[in-house]
Structure formats: C-alpha cells, structure tokens
GROMACS .gro file of C-alpha atoms in nm:
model
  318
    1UNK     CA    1   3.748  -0.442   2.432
    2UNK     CA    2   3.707  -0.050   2.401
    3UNK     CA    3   3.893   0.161   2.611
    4UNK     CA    4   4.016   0.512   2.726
    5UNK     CA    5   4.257   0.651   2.982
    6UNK     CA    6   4.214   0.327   3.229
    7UNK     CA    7   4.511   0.181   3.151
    8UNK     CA    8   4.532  -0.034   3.475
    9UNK     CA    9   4.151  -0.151   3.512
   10UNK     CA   10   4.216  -0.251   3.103
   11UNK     CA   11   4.532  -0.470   3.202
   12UNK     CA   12   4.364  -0.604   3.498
   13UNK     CA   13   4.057  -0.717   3.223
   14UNK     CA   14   4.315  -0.831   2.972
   15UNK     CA   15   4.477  -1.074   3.248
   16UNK     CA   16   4.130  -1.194   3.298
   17UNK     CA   17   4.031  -1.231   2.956
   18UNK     CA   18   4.362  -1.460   2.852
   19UNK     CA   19   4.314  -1.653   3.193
   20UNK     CA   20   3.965  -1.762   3.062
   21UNK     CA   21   3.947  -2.175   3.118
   22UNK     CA   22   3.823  -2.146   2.791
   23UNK     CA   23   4.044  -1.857   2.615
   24UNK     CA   24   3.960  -1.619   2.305
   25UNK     CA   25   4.086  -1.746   2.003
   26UNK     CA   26   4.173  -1.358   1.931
   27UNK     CA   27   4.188  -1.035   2.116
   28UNK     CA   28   4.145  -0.704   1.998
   29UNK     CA   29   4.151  -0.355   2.165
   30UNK     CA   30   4.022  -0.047   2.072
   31UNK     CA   31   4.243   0.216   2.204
   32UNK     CA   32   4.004   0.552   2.178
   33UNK     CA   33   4.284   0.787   2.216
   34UNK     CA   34   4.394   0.726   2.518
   35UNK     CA   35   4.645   0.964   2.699
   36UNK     CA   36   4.788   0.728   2.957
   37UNK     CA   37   4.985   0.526   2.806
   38UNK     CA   38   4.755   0.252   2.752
   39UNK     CA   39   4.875   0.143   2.379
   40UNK     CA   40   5.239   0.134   2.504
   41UNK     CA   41   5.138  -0.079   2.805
   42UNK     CA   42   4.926  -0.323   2.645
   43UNK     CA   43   5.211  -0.353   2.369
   44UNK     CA   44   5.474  -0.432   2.625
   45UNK     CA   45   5.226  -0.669   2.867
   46UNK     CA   46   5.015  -0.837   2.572
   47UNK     CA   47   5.190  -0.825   2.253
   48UNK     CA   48   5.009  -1.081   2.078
   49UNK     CA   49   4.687  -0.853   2.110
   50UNK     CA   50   4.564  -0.667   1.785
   51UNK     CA   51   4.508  -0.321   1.934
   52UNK     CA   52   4.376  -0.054   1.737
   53UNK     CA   53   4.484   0.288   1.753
   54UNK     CA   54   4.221   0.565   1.691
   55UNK     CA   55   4.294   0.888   1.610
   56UNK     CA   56   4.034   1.050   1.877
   57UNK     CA   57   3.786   0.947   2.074
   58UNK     CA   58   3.477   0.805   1.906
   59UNK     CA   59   3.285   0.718   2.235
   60UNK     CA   60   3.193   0.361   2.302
   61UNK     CA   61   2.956   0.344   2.024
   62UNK     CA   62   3.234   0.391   1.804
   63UNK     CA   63   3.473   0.235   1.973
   64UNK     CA   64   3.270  -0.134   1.971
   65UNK     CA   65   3.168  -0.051   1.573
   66UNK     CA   66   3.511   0.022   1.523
   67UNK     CA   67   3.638  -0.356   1.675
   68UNK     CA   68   3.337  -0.554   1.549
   69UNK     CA   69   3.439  -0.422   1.214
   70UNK     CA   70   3.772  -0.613   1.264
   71UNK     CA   71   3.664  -0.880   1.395
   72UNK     CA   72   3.414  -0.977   1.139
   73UNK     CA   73   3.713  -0.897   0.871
   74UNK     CA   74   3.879  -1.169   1.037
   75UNK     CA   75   3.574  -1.420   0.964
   76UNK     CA   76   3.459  -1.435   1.364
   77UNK     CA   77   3.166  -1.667   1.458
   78UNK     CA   78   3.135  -1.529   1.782
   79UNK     CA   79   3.215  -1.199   1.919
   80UNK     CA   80   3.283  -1.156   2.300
   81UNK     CA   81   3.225  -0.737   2.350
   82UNK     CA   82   3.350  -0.641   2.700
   83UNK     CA   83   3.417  -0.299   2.833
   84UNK     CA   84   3.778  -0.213   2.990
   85UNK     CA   85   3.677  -0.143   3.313
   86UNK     CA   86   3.531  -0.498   3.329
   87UNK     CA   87   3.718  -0.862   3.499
   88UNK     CA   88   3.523  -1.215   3.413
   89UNK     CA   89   3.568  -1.460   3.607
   90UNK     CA   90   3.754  -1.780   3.430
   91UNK     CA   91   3.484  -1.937   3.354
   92UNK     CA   92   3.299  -1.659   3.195
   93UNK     CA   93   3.353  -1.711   2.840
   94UNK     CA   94   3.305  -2.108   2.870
   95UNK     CA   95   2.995  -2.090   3.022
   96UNK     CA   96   2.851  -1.911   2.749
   97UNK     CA   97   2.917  -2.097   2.486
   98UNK     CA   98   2.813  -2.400   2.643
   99UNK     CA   99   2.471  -2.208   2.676
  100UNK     CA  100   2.448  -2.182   2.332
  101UNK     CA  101   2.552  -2.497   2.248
  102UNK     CA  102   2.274  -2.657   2.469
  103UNK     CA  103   2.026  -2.442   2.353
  104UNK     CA  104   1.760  -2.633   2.207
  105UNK     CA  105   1.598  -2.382   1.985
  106UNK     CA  106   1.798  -2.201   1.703
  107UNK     CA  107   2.114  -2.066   1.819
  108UNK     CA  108   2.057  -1.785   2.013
  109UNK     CA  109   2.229  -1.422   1.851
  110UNK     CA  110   2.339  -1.270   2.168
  111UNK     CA  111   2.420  -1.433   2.529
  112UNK     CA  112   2.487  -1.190   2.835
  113UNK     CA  113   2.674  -1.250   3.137
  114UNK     CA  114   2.553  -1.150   3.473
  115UNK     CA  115   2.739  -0.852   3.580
  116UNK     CA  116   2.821  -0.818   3.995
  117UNK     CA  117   2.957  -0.529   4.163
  118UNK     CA  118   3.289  -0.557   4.330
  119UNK     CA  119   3.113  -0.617   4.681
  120UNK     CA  120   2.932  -0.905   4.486
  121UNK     CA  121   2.587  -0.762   4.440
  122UNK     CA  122   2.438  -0.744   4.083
  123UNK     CA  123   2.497  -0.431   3.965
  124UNK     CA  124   2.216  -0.207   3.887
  125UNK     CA  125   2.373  -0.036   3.552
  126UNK     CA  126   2.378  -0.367   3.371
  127UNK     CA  127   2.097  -0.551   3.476
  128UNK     CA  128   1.968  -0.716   3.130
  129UNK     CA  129   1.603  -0.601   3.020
  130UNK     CA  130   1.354  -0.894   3.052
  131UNK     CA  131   1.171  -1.030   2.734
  132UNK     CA  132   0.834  -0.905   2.801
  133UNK     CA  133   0.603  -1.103   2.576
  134UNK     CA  134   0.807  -1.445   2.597
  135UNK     CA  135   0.630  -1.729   2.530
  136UNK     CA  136   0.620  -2.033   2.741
  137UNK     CA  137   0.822  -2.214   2.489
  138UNK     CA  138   1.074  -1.955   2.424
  139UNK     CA  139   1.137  -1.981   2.822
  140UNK     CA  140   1.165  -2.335   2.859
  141UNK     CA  141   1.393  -2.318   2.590
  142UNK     CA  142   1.641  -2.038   2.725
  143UNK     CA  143   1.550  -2.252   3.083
  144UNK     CA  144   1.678  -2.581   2.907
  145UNK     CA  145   2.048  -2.377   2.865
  146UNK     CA  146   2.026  -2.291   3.222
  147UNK     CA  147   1.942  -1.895   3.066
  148UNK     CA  148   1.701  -1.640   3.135
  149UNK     CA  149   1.531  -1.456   2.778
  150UNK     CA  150   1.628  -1.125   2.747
  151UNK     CA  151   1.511  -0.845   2.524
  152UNK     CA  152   1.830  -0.587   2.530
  153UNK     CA  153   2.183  -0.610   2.694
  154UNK     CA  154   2.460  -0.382   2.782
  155UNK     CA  155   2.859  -0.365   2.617
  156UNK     CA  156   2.963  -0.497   2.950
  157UNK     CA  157   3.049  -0.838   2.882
  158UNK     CA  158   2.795  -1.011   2.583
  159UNK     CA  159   2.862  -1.294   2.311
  160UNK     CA  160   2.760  -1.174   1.992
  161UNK     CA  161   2.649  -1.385   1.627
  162UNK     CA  162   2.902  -1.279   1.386
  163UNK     CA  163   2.645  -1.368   1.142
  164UNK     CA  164   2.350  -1.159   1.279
  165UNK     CA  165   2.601  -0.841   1.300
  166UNK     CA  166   2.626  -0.848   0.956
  167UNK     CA  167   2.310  -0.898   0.893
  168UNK     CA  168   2.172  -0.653   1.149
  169UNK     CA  169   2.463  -0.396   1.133
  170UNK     CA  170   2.713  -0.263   1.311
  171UNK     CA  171   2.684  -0.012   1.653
  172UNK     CA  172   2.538   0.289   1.539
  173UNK     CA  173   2.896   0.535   1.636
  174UNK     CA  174   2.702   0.822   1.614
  175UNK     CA  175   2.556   0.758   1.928
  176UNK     CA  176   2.909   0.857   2.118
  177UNK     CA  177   2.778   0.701   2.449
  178UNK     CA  178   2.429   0.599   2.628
  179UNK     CA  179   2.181   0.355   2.453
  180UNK     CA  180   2.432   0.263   2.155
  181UNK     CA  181   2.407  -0.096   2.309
  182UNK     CA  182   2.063  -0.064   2.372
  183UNK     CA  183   1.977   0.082   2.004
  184UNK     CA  184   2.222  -0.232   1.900
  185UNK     CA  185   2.132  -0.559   2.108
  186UNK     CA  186   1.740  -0.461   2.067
  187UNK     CA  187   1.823  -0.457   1.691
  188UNK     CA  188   1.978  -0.720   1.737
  189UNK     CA  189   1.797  -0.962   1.892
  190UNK     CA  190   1.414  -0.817   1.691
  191UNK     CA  191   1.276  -1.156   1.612
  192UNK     CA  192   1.603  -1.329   1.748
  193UNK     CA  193   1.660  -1.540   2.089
  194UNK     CA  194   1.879  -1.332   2.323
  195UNK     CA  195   1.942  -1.519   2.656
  196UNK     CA  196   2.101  -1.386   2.987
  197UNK     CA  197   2.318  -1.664   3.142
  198UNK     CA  198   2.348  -1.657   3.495
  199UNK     CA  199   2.678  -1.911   3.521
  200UNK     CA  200   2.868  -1.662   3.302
  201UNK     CA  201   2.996  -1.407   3.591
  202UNK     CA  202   3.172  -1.085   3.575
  203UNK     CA  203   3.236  -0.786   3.785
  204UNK     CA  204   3.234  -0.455   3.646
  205UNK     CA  205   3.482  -0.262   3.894
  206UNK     CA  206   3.281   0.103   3.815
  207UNK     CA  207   3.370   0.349   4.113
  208UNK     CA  208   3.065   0.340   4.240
  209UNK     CA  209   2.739   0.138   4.264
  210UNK     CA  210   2.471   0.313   4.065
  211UNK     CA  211   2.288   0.300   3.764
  212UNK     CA  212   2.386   0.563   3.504
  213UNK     CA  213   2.082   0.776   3.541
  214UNK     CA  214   2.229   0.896   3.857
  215UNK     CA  215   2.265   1.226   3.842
  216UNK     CA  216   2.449   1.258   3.477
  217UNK     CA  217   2.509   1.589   3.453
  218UNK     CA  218   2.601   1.736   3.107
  219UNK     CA  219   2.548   1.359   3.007
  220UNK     CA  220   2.194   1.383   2.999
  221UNK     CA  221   2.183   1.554   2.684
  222UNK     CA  222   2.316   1.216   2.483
  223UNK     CA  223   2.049   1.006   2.699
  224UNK     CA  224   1.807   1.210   2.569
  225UNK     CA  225   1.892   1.250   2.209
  226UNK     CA  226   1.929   0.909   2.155
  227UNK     CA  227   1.645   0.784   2.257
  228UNK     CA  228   1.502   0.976   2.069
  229UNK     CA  229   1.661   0.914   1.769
  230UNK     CA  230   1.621   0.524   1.890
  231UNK     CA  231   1.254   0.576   1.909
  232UNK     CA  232   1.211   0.747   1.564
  233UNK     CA  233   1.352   0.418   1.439
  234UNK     CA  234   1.122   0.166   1.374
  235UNK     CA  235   1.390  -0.124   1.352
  236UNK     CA  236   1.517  -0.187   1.725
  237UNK     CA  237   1.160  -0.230   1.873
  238UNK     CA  238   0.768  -0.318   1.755
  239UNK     CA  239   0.492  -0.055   1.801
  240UNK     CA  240   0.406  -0.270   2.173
  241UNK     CA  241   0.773  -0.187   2.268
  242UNK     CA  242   0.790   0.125   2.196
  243UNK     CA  243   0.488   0.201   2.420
  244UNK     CA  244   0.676   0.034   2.665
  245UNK     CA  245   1.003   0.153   2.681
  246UNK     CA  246   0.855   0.514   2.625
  247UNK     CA  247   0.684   0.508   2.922
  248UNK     CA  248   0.959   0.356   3.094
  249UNK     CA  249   1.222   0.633   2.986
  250UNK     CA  250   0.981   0.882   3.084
  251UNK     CA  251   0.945   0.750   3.398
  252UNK     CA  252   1.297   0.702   3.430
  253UNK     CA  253   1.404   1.027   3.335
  254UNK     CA  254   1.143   1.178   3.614
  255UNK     CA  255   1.311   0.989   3.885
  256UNK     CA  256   1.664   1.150   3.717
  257UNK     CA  257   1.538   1.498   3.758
  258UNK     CA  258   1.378   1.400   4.156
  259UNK     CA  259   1.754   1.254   4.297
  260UNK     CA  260   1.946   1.518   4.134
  261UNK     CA  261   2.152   1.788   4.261
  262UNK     CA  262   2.190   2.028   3.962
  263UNK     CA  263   1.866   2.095   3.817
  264UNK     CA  264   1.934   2.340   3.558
  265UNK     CA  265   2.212   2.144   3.391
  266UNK     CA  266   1.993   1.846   3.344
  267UNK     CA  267   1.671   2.084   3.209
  268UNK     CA  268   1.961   2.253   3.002
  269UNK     CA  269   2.056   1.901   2.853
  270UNK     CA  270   1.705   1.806   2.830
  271UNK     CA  271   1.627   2.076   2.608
  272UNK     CA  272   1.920   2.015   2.374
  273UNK     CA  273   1.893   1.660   2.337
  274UNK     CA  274   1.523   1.681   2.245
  275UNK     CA  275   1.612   1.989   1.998
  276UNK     CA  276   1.865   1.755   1.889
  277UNK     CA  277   1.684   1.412   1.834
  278UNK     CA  278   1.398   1.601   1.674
  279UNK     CA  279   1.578   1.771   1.426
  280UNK     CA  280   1.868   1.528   1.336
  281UNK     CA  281   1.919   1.160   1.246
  282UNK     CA  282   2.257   0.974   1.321
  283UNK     CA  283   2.490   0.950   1.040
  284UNK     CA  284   2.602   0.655   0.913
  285UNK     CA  285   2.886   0.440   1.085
  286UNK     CA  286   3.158   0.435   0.784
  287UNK     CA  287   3.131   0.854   0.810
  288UNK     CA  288   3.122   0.857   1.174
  289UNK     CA  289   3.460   0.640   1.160
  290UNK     CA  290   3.598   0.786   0.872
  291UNK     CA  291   3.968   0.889   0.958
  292UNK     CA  292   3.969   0.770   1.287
  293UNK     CA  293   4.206   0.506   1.195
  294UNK     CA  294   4.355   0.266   0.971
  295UNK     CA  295   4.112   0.044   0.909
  296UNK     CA  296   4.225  -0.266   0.647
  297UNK     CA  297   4.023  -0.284   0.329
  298UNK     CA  298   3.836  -0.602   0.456
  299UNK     CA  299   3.771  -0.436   0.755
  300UNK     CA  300   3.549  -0.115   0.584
  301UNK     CA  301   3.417  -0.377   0.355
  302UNK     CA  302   3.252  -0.542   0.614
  303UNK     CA  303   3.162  -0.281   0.796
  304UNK     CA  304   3.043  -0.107   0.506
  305UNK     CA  305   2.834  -0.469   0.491
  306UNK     CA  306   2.661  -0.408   0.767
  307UNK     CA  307   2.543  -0.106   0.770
  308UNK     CA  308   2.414  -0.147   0.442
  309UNK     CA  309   2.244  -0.473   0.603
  310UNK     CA  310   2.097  -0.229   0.875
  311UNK     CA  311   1.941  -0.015   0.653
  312UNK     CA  312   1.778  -0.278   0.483
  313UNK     CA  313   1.651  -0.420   0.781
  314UNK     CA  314   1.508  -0.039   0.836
  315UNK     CA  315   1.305  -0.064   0.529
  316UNK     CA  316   1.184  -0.443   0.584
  317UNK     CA  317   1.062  -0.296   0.910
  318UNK     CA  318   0.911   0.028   0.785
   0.00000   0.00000   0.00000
C-alpha cells in the first residue's frame, strides 16, 4: 500500500486488509513523506507492518516501484497492490486467488478486483479496460474462473505475478502519477492473461464520484506527458493498440477540455506535457528512487532486476 497525508482512510484500509478471511502473509507500506503522522500511527496501530519511510514524495509510480521492490526481495509469489484510500471487503483477497487457482489456462499475471463507490456503484475511475481482440477461448477460459479478460488495470486493488514483475519490470517512478499503472499492467499483461474478477469487491472511498479526467487542472500536464512517453514505447501495447488507445485518449482528452472550467490551465498543461513527452524519455527506476530511502541490498538488486528485465523486453519488442 502507497500512501500520503491520509492517515485515517490508510488505517481504515489496513483494518480491512488484516481482516481479510483469507489474510496477507505480509504487509508493507510505503509512507511517501507523509506529514500527518501516518508512520507514527501505523507504528503504534500495526506494528507488525514493514512500512517504508521515503525521504519525499515519489508519486504513486514511485511509491508502488518502491514496495514491489521489497516485496520481491522478500521472494513474493503474489503481490496484492492497493492504494490507501481503498477498503476490500473480507473476502477480497480470497476470491482472487481462488480465480487463479481455477483458471484453466496458464496462470493468469494480474487479477483485478471490481472497485464500487461508497454509495455502491462501480466507480468510473477504475473501471478495468476490456481485452479487445480476445478470443473465444481466452474468454471461456477467464469465464471458467468466474473472470472477465482484461487488457489494463488500475493500482486500486490488483494481484500481481511476482514472477512476471521481474520479468516485465518494475512501475516506471518517473511517471510521478497518471498512467504509471496503465504504462505497467499493459506491460504487464502484453501476451499474458489478465482477468477482472467480479467476486473480489472493494470500495475506493475517493471524495467524489468521477473519473480522473474531470477537470484536472495543473494535473493535466502529467496525463499528457505520459502518454506520450507511453506511446513512444513500443513495449506496453502492439501497433493495433496503439491505434486504439490513441484515438481513445484523444477523444478523451476532448471531452476534458468540453466539461472544464479553467481552460487556459488545461491548454497551458497541454502544451507542456506534449513539449515534455516529445523531447524527454523517463529515467530509469533505480535513479528515480535513488536516495529516497533505505532500500536493503536485496531490495535494489531486484529492482535493479527488473528494470533491466524491462528493457530487454523493450528491445524483444522493438
């Protein structure tokens, strides 16, 4: 779990979390620098929980890089990534690792939960993407598990291989925030099965119901950059996706521009994000993180691992 300055939305997910019918065998939190109190709060409430310390805020790109990094130093099959403003419900974690268990096909590399509101209606900012070209026996395979096939996923709440990260690499933390787990899970799951499983419930307790495209403000500008540098890649997505997604970003963006109520600001961000994904590339994860905190030896190993593993993949796809 990643987290900053929501000290008491993070303890209500952390009650959650260890009330799970089927519990975590670890838990680790990624404090980004946090002025709230949150490190001293989970310390006193949830001792037993590994919580990381950084030294500023890295963003949730960084933040989930940062953990994974741990985790996989700690030899993790599965990794459970959950944001802090997020609650499962107890059965959340059980359900989906029965769903890959009674997957027929290869084991699937990522499994999302389906996210609710706190009114109980899905909630628009997580909704999973589709597969689009899914075969008929990839979905009576995901259909077999009681799961939907899914192309990309959000941080919300998703069971990741431990295997695959390291294969596939790590977050890219460069990203800061907006399409870091879209850039990731669609790496991720290239040429994998990624299933959305609709028994595995939680409710993402944002202050509002919205998608993030709703008027974003200043925000823009990293919505824009990275998908740009996302699309420059050619790992994440095949030459078919990228048609599609383009077009659906552009269209996407043009509704962003129609509902909002500061016009300049987003054409100012617009500008600077394209300058900016045009003319730069993200750096690589282990500089990005460098000094943030204290990682363990094993830890940057690993991390170093994958990275190197995602920029292999890069030039098996190119």
């Amino acid at each position: 779990m990643v987290t900053y300055n929501r000290r008491d939305l993070l303890l209500e997910a952390l009650a959650a979390v260890h009330a799970q019918s089927r519990a975590p065998d670890a838990v680790i939190v990624v404090d980004n620098a946090s002025t709230d109190d949150t490190a001293a709060a989970v310390r006193a409430r949830y001792p037993a929980v590994r919580l990381a310390e950084l030294g500023h805020n890295t963003g949730g790109a960084g933040g989930f890089a940062y953990g994974m990094a741990l985790a996989l130093a700690d030899g993790a099959d599965l990794v459970w990534l959950m944001d802090d403003d997020t609650v499962p419900e107890p059965d959340a974690l059980r359900a989906m690792l029965e769903a890959r268990r009674s997957h027929p096909d290869r084991p699937p590399a990522l499994i999302a939960s389906r996210v609710l509101w706190t009114d109980g209606r899905a909630h628009p900012m997580n909704t999973p993407r589709t597969k689009p070209f899914a075969g008929q026996a990839e979905r009576l395979a995901a259909a077999a598990a009681g799961c939907l096939p899914i192309r990309s996923a959000s941080f919300v709440s998703i069971l990741v291989d431990a295997g695959e990260c390291l294969r596939r690499g790590l977050p890219q933390a460069d990203y800061f925030l907006w399409n870091d787990d879209f850039e990731f899970t669609t790496r991720l799951l290239r040429g994998n099965v990624g299933l959305l499983c609709p028994a595995s419930v939680v409710v993402h307790k944002t202050r509002t119901f919205g998608s993030t495209d709703t008027d974003p403000g200043q925000r823009f500008f990293y919505e824009v950059r990275n998908k740009i540098w996302m699309f420059k890649s050619r790992v994440p997505l095949g030459p078919a996706e990228r048609v599609l997604y383009a077009g659906s970003t552009l269209r996407r963006w043009a509704l962003t521009f129609a509902s909002s109520g500061d016009r300049r600001t987003l054409r100012a961000s617009l500008v600077r994000g394209v300058v900016a994904g045009v003319r730069t590339s993200p750096r690589p994860t282990r500089d990005v993180l460098a000094g943030v905190g204290q990682l363990a030896p094993a830890a940057r190993e690993q991390g170093a691992d994958a990275q190197r593993a995602g920029r292999h993949e890069s030039d098996h796809h190119g």
